[in-house]
Short mmCIF file of C-alpha atoms in Angstrom, two decimals:
data_model
loop_
_atom_site.label_atom_id
_atom_site.label_comp_id
_atom_site.label_asym_id
_atom_site.label_seq_id
_atom_site.Cartn_x
_atom_site.Cartn_y
_atom_site.Cartn_z
CA MET O 1 -11.10 18.59 42.85
CA ARG O 2 -7.55 16.53 42.10
CA LYS O 3 -9.76 13.29 40.92
CA TRP O 4 -11.90 15.09 38.54
CA ARG O 5 -8.86 17.11 36.89
CA ASN O 6 -6.80 14.01 36.13
CA ALA O 7 -9.86 12.61 34.68
CA VAL O 8 -9.89 14.99 32.65
CA MET O 9 -5.96 15.30 31.90
CA ALA O 10 -6.38 10.87 31.19
CA CYS O 11 -9.41 11.50 28.56
CA CYS O 12 -7.66 14.10 26.73
CA LEU O 13 -4.62 11.84 26.90
CA GLY O 14 -6.71 8.64 25.47
CA LEU O 15 -8.12 11.35 22.51
CA LEU O 16 -4.55 12.15 21.57
CA PHE O 17 -3.26 8.77 21.11
CA LEU O 18 -6.72 7.35 19.56
CA VAL O 19 -5.57 10.26 17.22
CA MET O 20 -2.36 9.65 16.13
CA ALA O 21 -2.63 6.06 16.11
CA SER O 22 -5.46 6.85 13.73
CA ILE O 23 -2.93 9.22 11.85
CA PHE O 24 -0.27 6.65 11.77
CA LEU O 25 -2.87 3.65 10.38
CA ARG O 26 -3.92 5.50 8.03
CA PHE O 27 -1.31 6.35 6.68
CA PHE O 28 0.65 3.02 6.72
CA THR O 29 -2.79 1.19 5.22
CA ALA O 30 -2.49 4.12 2.24
CA LYS O 31 1.47 3.84 1.47
CA VAL O 32 2.22 0.33 2.09
CA LEU O 33 -0.70 -1.60 2.23
CA VAL O 34 -2.22 -0.06 -0.63
CA GLN O 35 0.71 1.43 -2.87
CA ARG O 36 3.39 -0.89 -2.14
CA MET O 37 1.34 -4.23 -1.56
CA HIS O 38 -1.74 -3.47 -3.66
CA MET O 39 -4.04 -4.53 -1.56
CA ASP O 40 -7.83 -3.60 -2.16
CA ASN O 41 -10.15 -5.39 0.30
CA GLY O 42 -12.80 -4.66 3.07
CA PHE O 43 -10.06 -3.18 5.66
CA THR O 44 -8.20 -1.35 3.37
CA ARG O 45 -10.97 0.42 2.13
CA VAL O 46 -12.58 1.08 5.64
CA VAL O 47 -8.81 2.38 6.89
CA THR O 48 -8.35 5.03 4.00
CA GLY O 49 -12.42 5.86 3.74
CA ASP O 50 -11.99 8.76 0.74
CA LEU O 51 -8.45 8.48 0.25
CA GLN O 52 -9.33 6.17 -3.09
CA GLN O 53 -6.67 8.30 -4.89
CA TYR O 54 -3.99 5.83 -3.37
CA GLY O 55 -5.74 3.15 -5.08
CA ALA O 56 -5.34 4.28 -8.43
CA LYS O 57 -2.35 3.09 -10.45
CA LYS O 58 -0.54 6.28 -11.94
CA SER O 59 -0.02 5.78 -15.60
CA HIS O 60 3.51 6.71 -15.81
CA LYS O 61 6.42 7.56 -12.29
CA ASN O 62 8.26 10.91 -12.12
CA VAL O 63 11.70 10.71 -13.50
CA PRO O 64 14.08 12.98 -12.61
CA VAL O 65 15.65 15.57 -15.22
CA ASN O 66 18.56 17.74 -14.86
CA TRP O 67 17.45 20.65 -16.87
CA GLU O 68 19.79 23.28 -15.99
CA LYS O 69 22.69 20.41 -17.34
CA LYS O 70 20.49 20.15 -20.57
CA TYR O 71 20.16 23.70 -20.91
CA PRO O 72 23.23 25.37 -19.67
CA PHE O 73 23.31 29.56 -18.57
CA ASP O 74 25.91 31.06 -19.81
CA HIS O 75 27.65 31.30 -16.53
CA ASP O 76 27.99 28.81 -13.99
CA THR O 77 24.41 28.88 -11.95
CA SER O 78 24.90 25.79 -9.76
CA TRP O 79 26.60 27.11 -6.95
CA LEU O 80 24.17 29.74 -6.93
CA SER O 81 21.26 26.90 -7.31
CA ARG O 82 22.26 25.52 -4.35
CA GLY O 83 23.32 28.40 -2.30
CA LEU O 84 19.75 29.47 -2.94
CA GLY O 85 18.19 26.25 -2.29
CA ARG O 86 19.65 25.92 1.56
CA MET O 87 18.83 29.33 1.52
CA THR O 88 15.48 28.74 0.85
CA ALA O 89 14.91 25.48 2.46
CA ILE O 90 15.88 27.04 5.81
CA GLN O 91 13.75 30.28 5.27
CA THR O 92 11.01 27.84 4.29
CA ARG O 93 11.45 25.69 7.73
CA ILE O 94 11.71 28.90 9.43
CA ALA O 95 8.30 30.32 7.79
CA ASN O 96 6.29 27.29 8.33
CA GLY O 97 7.54 25.96 11.52
CA PRO O 98 7.13 22.64 12.74
CA GLU O 99 2.86 23.14 13.55
CA LYS O 100 2.94 23.52 9.31
CA GLY O 101 4.23 19.89 9.43
CA VAL O 102 2.16 18.53 11.61
CA MET O 103 -0.60 19.93 10.03
CA SER O 104 0.17 18.77 6.35
CA TRP O 105 0.58 15.53 8.22
CA THR O 106 -3.18 15.69 9.92
CA THR O 107 -4.62 17.53 6.97
CA ASP O 108 -3.19 14.42 4.73
CA ASN O 109 -3.87 11.03 7.20
CA LEU O 110 -6.95 12.56 10.24
CA ALA O 111 -9.40 10.18 9.96
CA GLY O 112 -12.62 13.14 9.68
CA TYR O 113 -10.73 15.50 9.29
CA SER O 114 -12.31 17.30 6.01
CA TYR O 115 -15.62 16.93 8.23
CA LEU O 116 -14.40 18.78 10.78
CA VAL O 117 -12.77 21.70 8.71
CA GLU O 118 -16.40 21.77 6.68
CA CYS O 119 -17.94 22.23 10.68
CA GLY O 120 -15.47 25.20 11.25
CA ARG O 121 -17.08 26.71 7.92
CA LYS O 122 -20.76 26.14 8.73
CA LEU O 123 -19.85 27.86 12.37
CA GLU O 124 -18.22 30.43 10.69
CA ASP O 125 -21.13 31.01 8.26
CA GLN O 126 -23.38 30.85 11.46
CA LEU O 127 -21.76 33.20 13.15
CA GLY O 128 -22.13 35.62 10.18
CA TRP O 129 -18.24 35.72 9.13
CA HIS O 130 -18.72 36.37 5.49
CA ILE O 131 -15.41 37.52 4.85
CA VAL O 132 -12.63 36.60 2.42
CA ASN O 133 -10.02 34.73 4.34
CA PRO O 134 -6.26 36.03 3.34
CA SER O 135 -5.33 32.95 3.49
CA MET O 136 -7.33 31.68 0.78
CA ASN O 137 -8.37 34.99 -1.10
CA ILE O 138 -11.41 33.19 -2.69
CA ALA O 139 -15.03 34.82 -3.01
CA LYS O 140 -18.57 33.37 -3.52
CA LEU O 141 -20.07 35.46 -6.49
CA PRO O 142 -23.85 35.86 -6.62
CA ASP O 143 -24.59 32.89 -8.60
CA GLY O 144 -22.67 30.65 -6.15
CA TYR O 145 -19.79 30.42 -7.97
CA LEU O 146 -15.91 30.92 -6.65
CA SER O 147 -13.45 33.02 -7.32
CA HIS O 148 -9.81 34.43 -5.73
CA VAL O 149 -9.54 37.53 -5.71
CA PHE O 150 -6.77 39.68 -6.26
CA TRP O 151 -5.17 43.03 -5.37
CA ARG O 152 -3.54 45.69 -6.67
CA GLN O 153 -0.28 45.37 -7.87
CA ASP O 154 2.65 47.03 -9.94
CA MET O 155 2.84 45.01 -13.36
CA HIS O 156 5.73 47.26 -14.70
CA LYS O 157 8.73 43.56 -13.99
CA HIS O 158 6.02 41.59 -15.14
CA ALA O 159 5.72 43.51 -18.46
CA GLU O 160 9.96 43.82 -18.73
CA GLN O 161 10.22 39.59 -18.53
CA ILE O 162 7.75 39.39 -21.23
CA GLU O 163 9.28 41.45 -23.05
CA HIS O 164 12.94 39.81 -22.49
CA LEU O 165 10.99 36.99 -23.84
CA ALA O 166 10.00 38.73 -27.10
CA GLU O 167 13.63 39.68 -27.57
CA LEU O 168 14.81 36.15 -27.07
CA SER O 169 12.51 34.84 -29.72
CA ARG O 170 12.92 37.62 -31.94
CA ALA O 171 16.46 36.95 -31.99
CA GLN O 172 15.84 33.78 -32.90
CA GLY O 173 13.95 34.42 -36.10
CA ALA O 174 10.57 33.49 -34.46
CA SER O 175 7.43 35.26 -34.68
CA PHE O 176 6.35 36.42 -30.63
CA PHE O 177 2.85 37.64 -29.19
CA TYR O 178 1.34 37.46 -25.84
CA VAL O 179 -2.57 35.96 -25.15
CA GLN O 180 -4.62 37.54 -22.48
CA THR O 181 -6.58 34.89 -20.76
CA PRO O 182 -10.26 35.79 -19.50
CA PHE O 183 -10.34 35.41 -15.61
CA LYS O 184 -13.55 34.05 -13.51
CA VAL O 185 -14.62 37.86 -12.00
CA ASN O 186 -16.19 39.12 -15.45
CA ALA O 187 -13.86 42.21 -16.58
CA TYR O 188 -17.04 43.97 -18.55
CA GLY O 189 -19.46 42.86 -15.76
CA ASP O 190 -19.27 41.78 -11.67
CA ALA O 191 -19.40 45.26 -10.99
CA GLU O 192 -19.64 44.85 -7.03
CA THR O 193 -16.84 42.38 -7.17
CA ARG O 194 -14.36 44.44 -8.85
CA GLU O 195 -14.93 47.15 -7.39
CA ASN O 196 -14.77 45.98 -3.18
CA LEU O 197 -12.56 42.81 -3.62
CA ASP O 198 -10.65 41.87 -7.11
CA HIS O 199 -8.63 44.71 -8.93
CA THR O 200 -7.30 41.59 -11.53
CA ALA O 201 -8.96 43.62 -14.43
CA GLU O 202 -6.93 46.67 -13.26
CA ASN O 203 -3.50 44.52 -13.38
CA VAL O 204 -4.36 43.35 -17.02
CA GLU O 205 -5.18 46.53 -18.03
CA GLU O 206 -1.32 47.80 -16.63
CA LEU O 207 0.40 44.72 -18.15
CA THR O 208 -1.18 45.37 -21.55
CA ASN O 209 -0.81 48.68 -21.83
CA ARG O 210 2.89 47.96 -21.22
CA LEU O 211 3.40 45.98 -23.85
CA GLN O 212 1.49 47.32 -26.08
CA GLN O 213 3.82 50.53 -25.74
CA ALA O 214 6.83 47.92 -26.14
CA GLY O 215 4.90 46.74 -29.45
CA ILE O 216 4.61 43.32 -28.27
CA PRO O 217 1.81 41.80 -30.20
CA ILE O 218 -1.21 40.97 -27.95
CA LEU O 219 -4.60 38.50 -28.44
CA ASP O 220 -6.95 39.77 -25.89
CA LEU O 221 -9.36 36.56 -25.40
CA ARG O 222 -11.39 38.57 -22.82
CA PRO O 223 -13.69 40.63 -25.54
CA GLU O 224 -15.45 37.50 -27.10
CA TRP O 225 -17.18 37.36 -24.42
CA GLN O 226 -18.14 40.96 -23.58
CA GLY O 227 -22.23 40.24 -24.27
CA LEU O 228 -22.22 37.39 -21.60
CA SER O 229 -24.38 37.82 -18.78
CA ASP O 230 -22.24 37.18 -15.48
CA THR O 231 -23.76 34.15 -15.17
CA GLU O 232 -23.07 32.67 -18.31
CA TYR O 233 -19.77 34.30 -18.45
CA HIS O 234 -19.14 32.33 -15.03
CA GLY O 235 -19.86 29.12 -17.00
CA LEU O 236 -16.65 29.24 -18.57
CA PHE O 237 -15.18 28.27 -15.97
CA TYR O 238 -15.95 25.06 -13.36
CA ARG O 239 -17.68 26.30 -10.63
CA THR O 240 -15.39 25.81 -8.13
CA ASP O 241 -12.05 25.50 -9.84
CA HIS O 242 -10.07 28.67 -11.17
CA HIS O 243 -9.84 26.80 -14.61
CA TRP O 244 -11.85 27.01 -17.50
CA ARG O 245 -13.65 24.13 -19.08
CA PRO O 246 -12.08 21.93 -21.69
CA GLU O 247 -15.13 23.20 -23.94
CA THR O 248 -13.63 26.88 -23.60
CA ALA O 249 -10.46 25.90 -23.49
CA LEU O 250 -11.50 23.92 -27.30
CA HIS O 251 -12.82 27.14 -28.40
CA GLU O 252 -9.73 29.19 -27.42
CA ALA O 253 -7.34 26.88 -28.79
CA GLY O 254 -9.61 27.62 -32.37
CA VAL O 255 -8.76 31.50 -31.47
CA ILE O 256 -6.04 31.31 -31.04
CA ALA O 257 -4.68 29.13 -34.23
CA ALA O 258 -6.94 31.31 -36.21
CA TYR O 259 -4.57 33.82 -34.86
CA MET O 260 -1.59 32.55 -36.08
CA GLN O 261 -2.66 31.20 -39.75
CA GLU O 262 -3.96 34.93 -39.94
CA GLN O 263 -0.67 37.14 -38.59
CA TYR O 264 1.79 34.34 -39.07
CA GLY O 265 0.88 32.29 -42.16
CA MET O 266 0.78 29.08 -40.10
CA GLN O 267 -0.94 25.82 -41.91
CA VAL O 268 -3.84 25.11 -39.54
CA GLU O 269 -6.94 22.61 -39.71
CA MET O 270 -9.79 25.12 -38.18
CA SER O 271 -12.43 22.19 -38.60
CA ARG O 272 -11.02 20.56 -35.78
CA PHE O 273 -11.56 22.91 -32.90
CA ASP O 274 -15.90 22.17 -33.95
CA PRO O 275 -17.20 20.94 -30.87
CA SER O 276 -19.11 18.54 -32.45
CA GLU O 277 -16.18 16.47 -33.59
CA TYR O 278 -15.59 15.50 -30.18
CA GLU O 279 -17.29 13.11 -28.25
CA TRP O 280 -17.91 14.79 -24.71
CA GLN O 281 -17.81 12.26 -21.63
CA THR O 282 -19.02 13.54 -18.66
CA ARG O 283 -18.78 12.44 -14.97
CA GLU O 284 -21.26 13.39 -12.85
CA ASP O 285 -20.95 15.08 -8.87
CA TRP O 286 -17.29 14.52 -9.64
CA PHE O 287 -15.24 17.20 -9.10
CA LEU O 288 -14.72 19.43 -6.44
CA GLY O 289 -11.90 22.16 -7.18
CA SER O 290 -8.82 23.55 -5.25
CA GLN O 291 -11.51 26.57 -4.55
CA GLY O 292 -13.97 24.34 -3.26
CA LYS O 293 -11.53 22.18 -1.45
CA LYS O 294 -10.68 25.43 0.44
CA VAL O 295 -14.21 26.79 1.02
CA THR O 296 -14.91 22.87 1.39
CA LEU O 297 -18.94 21.01 1.23
CA ALA O 298 -20.16 23.28 3.69
CA ARG O 299 -20.44 26.44 1.49
CA THR O 300 -20.28 24.44 -1.69
CA GLN O 301 -21.07 21.37 -3.58
CA MET O 302 -19.20 19.30 -6.48
CA GLU O 303 -19.89 19.44 -10.15
CA ASP O 304 -19.59 18.08 -13.17
CA PHE O 305 -16.26 17.41 -14.36
CA SER O 306 -15.88 16.26 -18.69
CA TRP O 307 -13.52 15.97 -20.98
CA GLY O 308 -13.81 15.66 -25.43
CA GLU O 309 -12.11 13.09 -27.57
CA PRO O 310 -11.68 13.15 -31.42
CA ARG O 311 -14.46 11.63 -33.16
CA PHE O 312 -12.18 12.04 -36.46
CA PRO O 313 -8.64 9.29 -36.33
CA THR O 314 -5.57 10.72 -34.76
CA GLN O 315 -2.10 10.08 -34.24
CA ILE O 316 0.13 11.81 -32.29
CA GLN O 317 3.80 11.59 -30.76
CA LEU O 318 3.96 12.71 -27.40
CA GLU O 319 7.27 13.12 -25.22
CA ILE O 320 7.30 14.48 -21.42
CA PRO O 321 10.46 13.75 -20.28
CA SER O 322 9.48 14.46 -16.73
CA LEU O 323 7.31 11.14 -16.88
CA GLY O 324 9.41 9.18 -19.25
CA ILE O 325 6.90 8.99 -21.82
CA ASP O 326 8.21 8.87 -25.96
CA GLU O 327 5.31 7.52 -27.29
CA MET O 328 3.25 7.36 -30.17
CA GLY O 329 -0.74 6.18 -29.93
CA ASP O 330 -3.67 8.53 -30.82
CA PHE O 331 -5.34 11.80 -28.57
CA SER O 332 -5.67 9.15 -25.13
CA LEU O 333 -2.51 9.23 -25.20
CA MET O 334 -2.44 12.93 -23.80
CA LEU O 335 -5.10 11.94 -20.93
CA ASP O 336 -4.24 10.57 -18.21
CA TYR O 337 -7.22 8.60 -16.54
CA SER O 338 -5.70 7.14 -13.64
CA ASN O 339 -7.09 10.69 -12.31
CA VAL O 340 -11.02 10.13 -12.76
CA GLN O 341 -10.98 6.60 -11.62
CA HIS O 342 -12.15 7.42 -8.43
CA ARG O 343 -14.75 9.70 -7.19
CA SER O 344 -13.16 11.76 -4.26
CA ALA O 345 -13.71 15.31 -3.50
CA TYR O 346 -10.88 15.90 -1.24
CA HIS O 347 -7.96 13.65 -2.11
CA ALA O 348 -8.90 13.65 -6.03
CA ASN O 349 -7.75 15.92 -8.91
CA PRO O 350 -9.26 14.97 -12.28
CA TYR O 351 -8.24 18.21 -14.25
CA ALA O 352 -4.61 16.95 -13.92
CA MET O 353 -5.60 14.36 -16.53
CA PHE O 354 -5.37 16.32 -18.73
CA LEU O 355 -1.95 16.12 -19.94
CA TYR O 356 -0.53 14.37 -16.26
CA GLY O 357 -0.83 17.58 -15.10
CA ASP O 358 1.73 21.04 -14.63
CA GLN O 359 4.87 19.63 -16.33
CA ALA O 360 8.25 21.32 -17.40
CA TYR O 361 8.53 20.05 -21.20
CA THR O 362 5.64 18.53 -23.48
CA HIS O 363 6.76 17.98 -27.14
CA ILE O 364 3.58 16.87 -29.31
CA ILE O 365 3.55 15.96 -33.23
CA ASN O 366 0.65 15.71 -34.68
CA GLN O 367 1.50 12.78 -37.44
CA ASN O 368 -1.71 13.61 -39.25
CA LEU O 369 -0.46 16.94 -41.07
CA GLN O 370 2.81 15.76 -41.43
CA HIS O 371 1.81 17.40 -44.95
CA PHE O 372 1.68 20.30 -43.65
CA PRO O 373 5.16 22.55 -44.12
CA GLN O 374 7.79 21.92 -40.76
CA LYS O 375 6.80 25.08 -38.46
CA LYS O 376 7.07 24.98 -34.48
CA ILE O 377 4.70 26.41 -31.95
CA LEU O 378 6.98 27.22 -28.35
CA ALA O 379 4.10 27.66 -26.04
CA PHE O 380 4.83 28.88 -22.01
CA THR O 381 2.16 28.08 -20.69
CA ASP O 382 0.76 27.80 -16.88
CA SER O 383 -2.04 25.04 -15.72
CA TYR O 384 -4.71 26.76 -18.65
CA GLY O 385 -2.34 25.39 -21.15
CA ASP O 386 -3.17 21.78 -19.55
CA THR O 387 -6.61 21.41 -21.38
CA MET O 388 -5.84 23.88 -24.33
CA ILE O 389 -2.58 22.32 -25.85
CA PRO O 390 -4.10 18.85 -26.64
CA PHE O 391 -6.83 21.26 -28.84
CA LEU O 392 -4.36 23.00 -30.46
CA ALA O 393 -1.94 20.02 -31.54
CA MET O 394 -4.71 18.73 -33.49
CA GLY O 395 -5.37 21.63 -35.62
CA VAL O 396 -1.20 22.06 -36.11
CA ARG O 397 1.73 20.26 -36.88
CA GLU O 398 3.93 20.85 -33.93
CA VAL O 399 3.99 22.14 -30.76
CA VAL O 400 5.83 22.37 -27.67
CA LYS O 401 4.98 23.31 -24.29
CA VAL O 402 7.00 24.94 -20.89
CA ASP O 403 5.66 25.27 -17.65
CA VAL O 404 8.71 27.66 -16.20
CA ARG O 405 7.84 26.78 -12.89
CA HIS O 406 9.11 23.54 -13.27
CA PHE O 407 11.69 23.92 -15.87
CA THR O 408 14.90 24.73 -14.26
CA GLY O 409 16.98 25.49 -17.30
CA SER O 410 18.07 28.34 -19.31
CA VAL O 411 15.01 29.88 -21.40
CA GLU O 412 17.14 31.53 -23.83
CA LYS O 413 19.11 27.90 -24.33
CA LEU O 414 15.85 26.57 -24.97
CA ILE O 415 14.86 28.59 -27.44
CA GLN O 416 17.99 28.46 -29.09
CA ALA O 417 17.68 24.31 -29.17
CA GLU O 418 13.86 23.98 -30.59
CA LYS O 419 14.61 26.72 -33.13
CA PRO O 420 10.54 27.59 -32.82
CA ASP O 421 8.62 29.35 -35.99
CA ILE O 422 6.14 31.01 -33.44
CA VAL O 423 6.58 31.53 -29.29
CA PHE O 424 3.61 32.61 -27.47
CA LEU O 425 3.16 32.71 -24.08
CA MET O 426 -0.12 32.00 -22.31
CA TYR O 427 -1.03 33.00 -18.31
CA HIS O 428 -4.22 32.62 -16.30
CA SER O 429 -4.60 36.30 -15.64
CA SER O 430 -3.75 36.04 -11.41
CA VAL O 431 -0.62 37.40 -10.38
CA GLU O 432 2.49 35.74 -8.46
CA ARG O 433 2.20 37.03 -4.50
CA LYS O 434 5.80 37.37 -4.67
CA PHE O 435 8.38 38.03 -8.08
CA ASP O 436 10.33 35.53 -8.22
CA MET O 437 13.59 35.88 -9.77
CA GLU O 438 15.97 33.86 -7.83
CA THR O 439 14.81 30.13 -8.03
CA HIS O 440 14.40 29.69 -11.81
CA THR O 441 10.69 28.49 -10.87
CA GLY O 442 9.04 32.20 -10.96
CA LYS O 443 6.39 32.33 -13.46
CA TYR O 444 8.02 35.15 -14.75
CA ASP O 445 11.74 34.24 -15.18
CA PHE O 446 12.73 33.63 -18.55
CA ARG O 447 16.26 34.39 -18.38
#
């Protein structure tokens, strides 16, 4: 009996050793041999497997930017930021624990990890565990589209902060409006999902009602799609991701531009929002979105990924300080092609090709429209703006995009410095799990 037990323990220890060895081998190969030494041969390809993103050479490197120094708060908050930073770090270590670090390391470097997770998802299906995993909050809609689902939430704090942003904008002489984006769960359909799982429509209804009562102009993008069937409506978005497709983003850019033209006299070149003015390129079975990565290929499939580039001549000035970009070029300057170089279900993010993913500050000047009146748009957006803003910039003279999740300076000082003519806020319809007003990285922190 003891010999059998010792043999089992020896096998377990041997297996553990092989697992750890494979993790370190893949990490060293990917980070050192491929990234640092730029090696690309049979050995590196076999070892890294589908970690092909390590071989994709990025167009630009991250550049640290002290936004708080550039746009300081009225009172010195550096001590507060440092204290909160230390507190947050401690809380994060306590909450996550060493096991989460090990899990993250394993996820990135253990050979076959994705396959093992897929097996787990298949087992759940075999057992009939058709539930919404609280850690993912993802439901599969009847037509196979994946969607996040959200609980009911009090929206008064969100409304108050949007009202504050409007006040800051108006104090600098800028017009302000709020853009309500559509959500993947159809507010005018998907009755069963809205009744049993997702309460986004209710949250949005409360938010927009509060903003209307406060006199905030609202551009609601949802009613236009009211007549579509659920499947047609879902087609505005990726099947495995929460983002809208670039074709949808182009259309909505035109809607926003037309609204600014009608309501605020902004001069716009509306022909730039015609889909036929763009050359569309597609990578077939190239994209597994964030929702698809969580449920794995055991429950969904990869989908096509497309993007459009203008057929008409373009010349823009693009500034992204966090990437060290301050360049002149055509529309392609706003696209990071390194994100579509390699096909990888779990280790690539093609969506990040648009405006290089989420960046704190992006400034675009359309040199082709220099004859337009000198008016500036300041857009506060999240990742939904990554696809929309490049198209919007084709029809207007100047636009600045800010993502306050990454912008840690004073929003008030930013508005004062930019002196915009129009300010708008456009967020994905979901809400934060935690309303963060401490770290200057919350979506609604407009101080």
